[in-house]
Amino acid sequence: MPADFNWAIGGEAGDGIDSTGKIFAQALSRAGRHVFTSKDFASRIRGGYTAYKVRTAIDPVQSVVDRLDVLIALTPRTIEENLDELHDGSVIIYDGDRSTMADVEIPEGMVGLDVPLKALAEEAGGAIMRNVVALGAACAVTDFPIENLDSALKKRFGGKGEAIVENNKEAARAGLEYVHEEFDHEFDYDLDTTDNDYVLLNGDQAIGMGAIAAGCRFYAGYPITPATNVMEYLTGRIERYGGHVVQAEDELAAINLALGAARAGARSMTATSGPGIDLMTETFGLVATSETPLVIVDVMRSGPSTGMPTKQEQGDLNMMLYGGHGEVPRFVVAPTSIDECFWKTVEAFNFAEKYQVPVYVAADLAMAVTEQTFPPEAFDMDEVEIDRGKVVDDDSIDEWLDDKGRFQPHAITDDGVSPRAFPGTDQGAHMSTGLEHDELGRRTEDTEMRVEQVDKRDRKVETAKNDEDLSPREFGNPDSDKLVISWGSNEGAMVEAIEFLEEDGVDVRFLSVPYIFPRPDLSDDIEAADEVIVVECNATGQFANVIEHDTLTRVKRINKYNGVRYKADELAERIKTTLESEEEVSA
Amino acid sequence: MSSDVRFTDFKSDKQPTWCPGCGDFGTMNGIMKALANSGNDPDNTFVVAGIGCSGKIGTYMHSYAIHGVHGRSLPVAAGVKLANPNLTVVAAGGDGDGYSIGAGHFIHAVRRNVDMAYTVMDNRIYGLTKGQASPTSREDFETSTTPEGPQQPPVNPLALALAAGGTFIAQSFATDHKRHAEIVQQAIEHDGFGFVNVFSPCVTFNDVDTYDYFRDNLVDLADTDHDPTDYDAATDKILDSSKEYEGVIYKDESSVSYEEKFGVTENMSDIPSGAPDDAMDLVREFY
C-alpha cells in the first residue's frame, strides 16, 4: 500500500458526518499517526451531500490527494460523488438495510461491506450510534487497534457520562466483530501506530490560540462562515486571561468595538470573511489614519456577494491590499499552513503595535476548516515574543510633550512611528480622528502638515521593510530554473506536489510567500529562473498581478476557482502542463 | 484623579467653529461640567464623537478622544470601556449620527447596557450639510431635499431606547445649563447605558424647533411629581407627543452593567511580555 491512507465518511447534512469523522481523526492522532482532514460539500449536484475526509500517514501529511481507500457511505450519492477518487480495491462500508442503500451497486473492482449499522447500533444501546458501528468496521478493515478509537470516543462523549461512552465502545466493537466474522477477505490496509504525541487542530483554532498567546484580550465579531470558529474558540478561553469576546450586531460594529478597545490599549482583533470585510472597509481608513493597532482576520471564502460560502477561494487579496477610499498603508500577512496561522497571528499583533497599523491576516477556508496534526512543540509558547512598540508611560511621556505640555500622538519621526499613550497615562490626553491631523491629533488642512503626515505613515512601511525579515518560505530544489510562487494554504499541496514532480523527473524551486504587504522583493529570484508560475485559488491571478507589477516580468499562472482546494497530485499535473505550455493557462 | 479639576480643564485650546448661538456650545459645556462634577479628569476620560456638527465636540474638549466614522460612535465607546473599565466614557453625536446612519447601533448599545453616557445633540436637522431633514425632523419640515417635508413621522428616540430595554432615558435642553449638566452627570453616574437626548437648536437652518419653541413647550419633570423609576409613568411621558419633556424620564435602579454581568473588570492593556504562563495548556487541549 502507499504510505498514506485515505478515508471518508459521507452522507446527508445532519447525519453526524463531521462529528464521526472528527472521532476517527482524533483516534488516528492519538495513535501517533499524522492526520490531515478535509470537508466535502456538494460539488456536482445541489443538495445536502457532505463528507469528512481523513488522510493519514506515519510521516507528516499536509494536503489532500485524489484517492480514497475506505469510504463509509450513508447514501448512494456518497459513492457517486467520490467515484473519481475510489479505485480498484477501495472498500465501501454501507448498511444494506437502509432503504436507500438496499439496491446500491458497488463499482466493479471495489469491495462492498454490507454491515447492518443501525441494527448493531440498536443492540448496543441506540440507533444513534450507527456511525460509530461503521467506525468499528473501519478499524477491522484497516487493522487499526480499536483501543485508539475508545480514547477518542471518551473525549467526544465523556461529558455525557460513562454509560454513553461504554455504549459507544460496545457499538464500535460490534462493527469490528461483524466484519471479522462475516467477511473472509484480506484487506490491503494496515494502520500502524507510534508513540508520538500529536495535537489536532484547524486554522481558525490556531488563529484564536495565537491571539491569546500574543496577548489579545479583546475580540469583537459577527458570525460568518468560515471565520466563526475563531470566535467560538476564543469564547470561554480568552476570559481566563482577563479578556472578553463581544458578539456585535454587525461587522460595522465589530470593527468599531475592536477599534475602541485598541484605542484603550488592548491588543484587539476581529475576524470575518469577505462580506464582513466589505462592511469593515468603511472603518478601515479610520483605523489606519488614526494609527490604531488592530488585527483583522479575513478567512476568505468564495465570492463575490454571497458566492459559494462554504467553498475555498483566495479572492479577497485585492480588497485587503487596496480596499477603502484614499491612500493609507496597511499590512497583509498570509499564513501558509495551519501552524503558521498561529505564528502569523502572533506576528500580526507585533506588526500592528510596532507600526501602529491595521494588519490583515489573510487566511482561507481550506486551512480554516481543515484539521492537521502537529507535535505540541510546533506551538512552543516560550517562543512567543510580544513587542508593543513605542508605548510611553507617566514618566517617558515627557519627551513627547510639545512646548505647551501637550502630548503628540502623531509626532513626525524618522521611522514614521509616533509615541503611543494608553488612556489613563498622565498628560497623555489627546484626540484621534479620521480627519487629517497635526502632530497633536487635531484636525488640520495645512498643506505642509498634510504631506508630512502622509509621508510619515508611508515611512512605516519602509521601516518595516528594513527591520523585518519578510523572506518567503522556500522548498524544492534551490538551484532549479523553474520557479513556483504561491501564497496561503496552497503551500501544503505544493510541497507534496514537489514529491510527485520529482518522481516524474521534474524539479522546481518553490517560494511560499507569507508577507503580502510589505512583501519581499522577488526580482532576483524571478530573474534567475527560466520559468515562473504563480499558483493561487482565484480566477484573475491577484497575487500574480502584484508579482508582475513588482518585477516587470510576465509570469505563468495556475488558477483554480471552482471552490475546491488544490490537491497535491492534481497540482503536480497542472505544473507539468503549464511548464510545457507556451501561453498562460488558467482554468 | 484630583478633586480640584475644573470643568475648563476639559476644554481644548481649539476654538469651536459652531455657528454663534448653536446649541452645541451649551451641550458641550454641560458635558464638561458633568465630567468635572462627577470627579473625572481628562486623563481618565474618553470621549467618542461621531460625524456632523456634533462630531466636532472631541476636538473642542481636552481628554482622550476619538472622532470616528459616521454613525459608529457607540460600538467604539463600548470597546473603549470594556478594554479599560476604569475609564469614564462619554459618546456624543447628533440626531443624524445616532438615529439615522447609526440607528442600528443605538438599539444594540441600549440593549448591551455598557456603563457609559451617550448624549445626542438633537437639532432636528442636518446642519453641517446645510439643512436637510434629519430622522427627528417634523413630518412637514421643508428642506432642500424634502420640499414637501419628509412625509414620515419623526423617530422618537426615547421610545426606541425604552423598547430596546433602556435603563436610563433622559432629555435635556442645551441652554438650560444647570439642569442639562445635572442630567448628564446622572447619566455618567448611572450603572449602565445613560442616554440623554439633548435639544440643541440649530440657529442657522432650523426655524421651527428653535430656542423659543423649546422654551415655550418644555416641561421640566423636576417640577412635576414624575417618578423616573415608575416604568408605566415613564412610558406615558415618552409616548406623549403633545409635549417636550426635560429631565430623567426613566431610570432602572436595578440596572446591572454589561461589564458587571460578564465580569469584565481588568485593564486589558496590561499583558505579559510573552505568552501566558499556562499557555501550553491551550495546546494540550487539542491532544
PDB file of C-alpha atoms in Angstrom, chain A residues 166-291:
ATOM      1  CA  GLU A 166     -19.348   2.459  27.204  1.00  0.00           C
ATOM      2  CA  ASN A 167     -22.293   2.063  24.810  1.00  0.00           C
ATOM      3  CA  ASN A 168     -20.279   3.690  22.062  1.00  0.00           C
ATOM      4  CA  LYS A 169     -17.299   1.454  22.723  1.00  0.00           C
ATOM      5  CA  GLU A 170     -19.634  -1.529  22.505  1.00  0.00           C
ATOM      6  CA  ALA A 171     -21.127  -0.246  19.250  1.00  0.00           C
ATOM      7  CA  ALA A 172     -17.660   0.107  17.750  1.00  0.00           C
ATOM      8  CA  ARG A 173     -16.775  -3.426  18.760  1.00  0.00           C
ATOM      9  CA  ALA A 174     -19.987  -4.731  17.229  1.00  0.00           C
ATOM     10  CA  GLY A 175     -18.917  -3.239  13.888  1.00  0.00           C
ATOM     11  CA  LEU A 176     -15.397  -4.616  14.235  1.00  0.00           C
ATOM     12  CA  GLU A 177     -16.558  -8.112  15.101  1.00  0.00           C
ATOM     13  CA  TYR A 178     -19.200  -8.168  12.384  1.00  0.00           C
ATOM     14  CA  VAL A 179     -16.556  -7.542   9.737  1.00  0.00           C
ATOM     15  CA  HIS A 180     -14.205 -10.091  11.267  1.00  0.00           C
ATOM     16  CA  GLU A 181     -16.915 -12.751  11.375  1.00  0.00           C
ATOM     17  CA  GLU A 182     -18.849 -12.099   8.182  1.00  0.00           C
ATOM     18  CA  PHE A 183     -16.201 -11.180   5.635  1.00  0.00           C
ATOM     19  CA  ASP A 184     -13.473 -13.569   4.740  1.00  0.00           C
ATOM     20  CA  HIS A 185     -11.311 -11.022   2.965  1.00  0.00           C
ATOM     21  CA  GLU A 186      -7.709  -9.915   3.256  1.00  0.00           C
ATOM     22  CA  PHE A 187      -7.737  -6.156   3.241  1.00  0.00           C
ATOM     23  CA  ASP A 188      -4.719  -4.261   1.932  1.00  0.00           C
ATOM     24  CA  TYR A 189      -4.673  -1.689   4.699  1.00  0.00           C
ATOM     25  CA  ASP A 190      -2.686  -1.654   7.871  1.00  0.00           C
ATOM     26  CA  LEU A 191      -2.739   1.459  10.048  1.00  0.00           C
ATOM     27  CA  ASP A 192       0.335   1.195  12.281  1.00  0.00           C
ATOM     28  CA  THR A 193       0.587   3.264  15.417  1.00  0.00           C
ATOM     29  CA  THR A 194       3.508   5.109  17.014  1.00  0.00           C
ATOM     30  CA  ASP A 195       4.263   6.554  20.441  1.00  0.00           C
ATOM     31  CA  ASN A 196       4.355  10.107  19.119  1.00  0.00           C
ATOM     32  CA  ASP A 197       2.174  12.764  20.719  1.00  0.00           C
ATOM     33  CA  TYR A 198       0.280  14.994  18.364  1.00  0.00           C
ATOM     34  CA  VAL A 199      -2.290  17.715  18.671  1.00  0.00           C
ATOM     35  CA  LEU A 200      -5.025  18.055  16.072  1.00  0.00           C
ATOM     36  CA  LEU A 201      -6.435  21.468  15.246  1.00  0.00           C
ATOM     37  CA  ASN A 202      -7.726  23.647  12.430  1.00  0.00           C
ATOM     38  CA  GLY A 203      -6.603  27.051  11.183  1.00  0.00           C
ATOM     39  CA  ASP A 204      -9.331  29.037  12.911  1.00  0.00           C
ATOM     40  CA  GLN A 205      -8.393  27.464  16.215  1.00  0.00           C
ATOM     41  CA  ALA A 206      -4.718  28.156  15.556  1.00  0.00           C
ATOM     42  CA  ILE A 207      -5.552  31.811  14.892  1.00  0.00           C
ATOM     43  CA  GLY A 208      -7.548  32.022  18.128  1.00  0.00           C
ATOM     44  CA  MET A 209      -4.791  30.336  20.120  1.00  0.00           C
ATOM     45  CA  GLY A 210      -2.205  32.616  18.524  1.00  0.00           C
ATOM     46  CA  ALA A 211      -4.247  35.623  19.537  1.00  0.00           C
ATOM     47  CA  ILE A 212      -4.375  34.606  23.188  1.00  0.00           C
ATOM     48  CA  ALA A 213      -0.672  33.770  23.174  1.00  0.00           C
ATOM     49  CA  ALA A 214       0.057  37.183  21.684  1.00  0.00           C
ATOM     50  CA  GLY A 215      -1.819  38.967  24.444  1.00  0.00           C
ATOM     51  CA  CYS A 216      -5.033  39.661  22.556  1.00  0.00           C
ATOM     52  CA  ARG A 217      -7.626  40.408  25.203  1.00  0.00           C
ATOM     53  CA  PHE A 218     -10.496  41.818  23.182  1.00  0.00           C
ATOM     54  CA  TYR A 219     -12.335  40.267  20.303  1.00  0.00           C
ATOM     55  CA  ALA A 220     -15.475  41.523  18.608  1.00  0.00           C
ATOM     56  CA  GLY A 221     -17.057  39.719  15.700  1.00  0.00           C
ATOM     57  CA  TYR A 222     -20.197  38.787  13.860  1.00  0.00           C
ATOM     58  CA  PRO A 223     -20.681  35.121  12.993  1.00  0.00           C
ATOM     59  CA  ILE A 224     -19.805  34.226   9.417  1.00  0.00           C
ATOM     60  CA  THR A 225     -18.612  31.065   7.720  1.00  0.00           C
ATOM     61  CA  PRO A 226     -15.746  30.137   7.752  1.00  0.00           C
ATOM     62  CA  ALA A 227     -14.469  32.542  10.439  1.00  0.00           C
ATOM     63  CA  THR A 228     -16.940  31.774  13.222  1.00  0.00           C
ATOM     64  CA  ASN A 229     -14.658  29.143  14.713  1.00  0.00           C
ATOM     65  CA  VAL A 230     -12.183  31.844  15.689  1.00  0.00           C
ATOM     66  CA  MET A 231     -14.849  33.483  17.833  1.00  0.00           C
ATOM     67  CA  GLU A 232     -16.064  30.151  19.192  1.00  0.00           C
ATOM     68  CA  TYR A 233     -12.521  29.221  20.127  1.00  0.00           C
ATOM     69  CA  LEU A 234     -11.908  32.481  21.986  1.00  0.00           C
ATOM     70  CA  THR A 235     -15.246  32.431  23.793  1.00  0.00           C
ATOM     71  CA  GLY A 236     -14.713  30.677  27.116  1.00  0.00           C
ATOM     72  CA  ARG A 237     -10.929  30.816  26.831  1.00  0.00           C
ATOM     73  CA  ILE A 238      -9.936  34.465  26.489  1.00  0.00           C
ATOM     74  CA  GLU A 239     -11.801  35.230  29.742  1.00  0.00           C
ATOM     75  CA  ARG A 240      -9.293  33.095  31.654  1.00  0.00           C
ATOM     76  CA  TYR A 241      -6.707  35.713  30.783  1.00  0.00           C
ATOM     77  CA  GLY A 242      -8.862  38.725  31.625  1.00  0.00           C
ATOM     78  CA  GLY A 243     -10.168  39.156  28.090  1.00  0.00           C
ATOM     79  CA  HIS A 244     -13.612  39.305  26.557  1.00  0.00           C
ATOM     80  CA  VAL A 245     -15.475  38.432  23.363  1.00  0.00           C
ATOM     81  CA  VAL A 246     -18.352  40.577  22.124  1.00  0.00           C
ATOM     82  CA  GLN A 247     -20.787  39.297  19.542  1.00  0.00           C
ATOM     83  CA  ALA A 248     -21.567  42.509  17.708  1.00  0.00           C
ATOM     84  CA  GLU A 249     -24.759  43.439  15.882  1.00  0.00           C
ATOM     85  CA  ASP A 250     -22.905  43.518  12.553  1.00  0.00           C
ATOM     86  CA  GLU A 251     -19.406  43.818  11.151  1.00  0.00           C
ATOM     87  CA  LEU A 252     -19.615  47.620  11.226  1.00  0.00           C
ATOM     88  CA  ALA A 253     -19.968  47.403  14.984  1.00  0.00           C
ATOM     89  CA  ALA A 254     -17.439  44.583  15.285  1.00  0.00           C
ATOM     90  CA  ILE A 255     -14.549  46.552  13.841  1.00  0.00           C
ATOM     91  CA  ASN A 256     -15.554  49.690  15.733  1.00  0.00           C
ATOM     92  CA  LEU A 257     -15.724  47.795  19.026  1.00  0.00           C
ATOM     93  CA  ALA A 258     -12.306  46.350  18.276  1.00  0.00           C
ATOM     94  CA  LEU A 259     -11.033  49.807  17.346  1.00  0.00           C
ATOM     95  CA  GLY A 260     -12.310  51.249  20.624  1.00  0.00           C
ATOM     96  CA  ALA A 261     -10.599  48.529  22.632  1.00  0.00           C
ATOM     97  CA  ALA A 262      -7.369  49.133  20.735  1.00  0.00           C
ATOM     98  CA  ARG A 263      -7.566  52.866  21.465  1.00  0.00           C
ATOM     99  CA  ALA A 264      -7.901  51.918  25.132  1.00  0.00           C
ATOM    100  CA  GLY A 265      -4.663  49.941  24.855  1.00  0.00           C
ATOM    101  CA  ALA A 266      -5.860  46.374  24.426  1.00  0.00           C
ATOM    102  CA  ARG A 267      -4.456  44.034  21.835  1.00  0.00           C
ATOM    103  CA  SER A 268      -7.627  43.712  19.868  1.00  0.00           C
ATOM    104  CA  MET A 269      -8.884  41.627  16.965  1.00  0.00           C
ATOM    105  CA  THR A 270     -11.827  40.887  14.758  1.00  0.00           C
ATOM    106  CA  ALA A 271     -12.250  38.047  12.289  1.00  0.00           C
ATOM    107  CA  THR A 272     -14.633  37.714   9.400  1.00  0.00           C
ATOM    108  CA  SER A 273     -14.870  36.643   5.774  1.00  0.00           C
ATOM    109  CA  GLY A 274     -15.192  38.650   2.557  1.00  0.00           C
ATOM    110  CA  PRO A 275     -18.722  40.008   3.060  1.00  0.00           C
ATOM    111  CA  GLY A 276     -17.710  41.212   6.511  1.00  0.00           C
ATOM    112  CA  ILE A 277     -14.579  42.860   5.135  1.00  0.00           C
ATOM    113  CA  ASP A 278     -16.874  44.790   2.788  1.00  0.00           C
ATOM    114  CA  LEU A 279     -18.539  46.383   5.815  1.00  0.00           C
ATOM    115  CA  MET A 280     -15.343  46.771   7.801  1.00  0.00           C
ATOM    116  CA  THR A 281     -13.746  48.633   4.937  1.00  0.00           C
ATOM    117  CA  GLU A 282     -15.857  51.612   6.000  1.00  0.00           C
ATOM    118  CA  THR A 283     -13.849  51.914   9.206  1.00  0.00           C
ATOM    119  CA  PHE A 284     -10.551  50.667   7.818  1.00  0.00           C
ATOM    120  CA  GLY A 285      -9.329  54.111   6.812  1.00  0.00           C
ATOM    121  CA  LEU A 286     -10.045  55.466  10.278  1.00  0.00           C
ATOM    122  CA  VAL A 287      -8.076  52.648  11.876  1.00  0.00           C
ATOM    123  CA  ALA A 288      -5.145  53.314   9.594  1.00  0.00           C
ATOM    124  CA  THR A 289      -5.102  57.099   9.712  1.00  0.00           C
ATOM    125  CA  SER A 290      -5.662  57.258  13.459  1.00  0.00           C
ATOM    126  CA  GLU A 291      -2.693  54.840  13.569  1.00  0.00           C
TER     127      GLU A 291
END
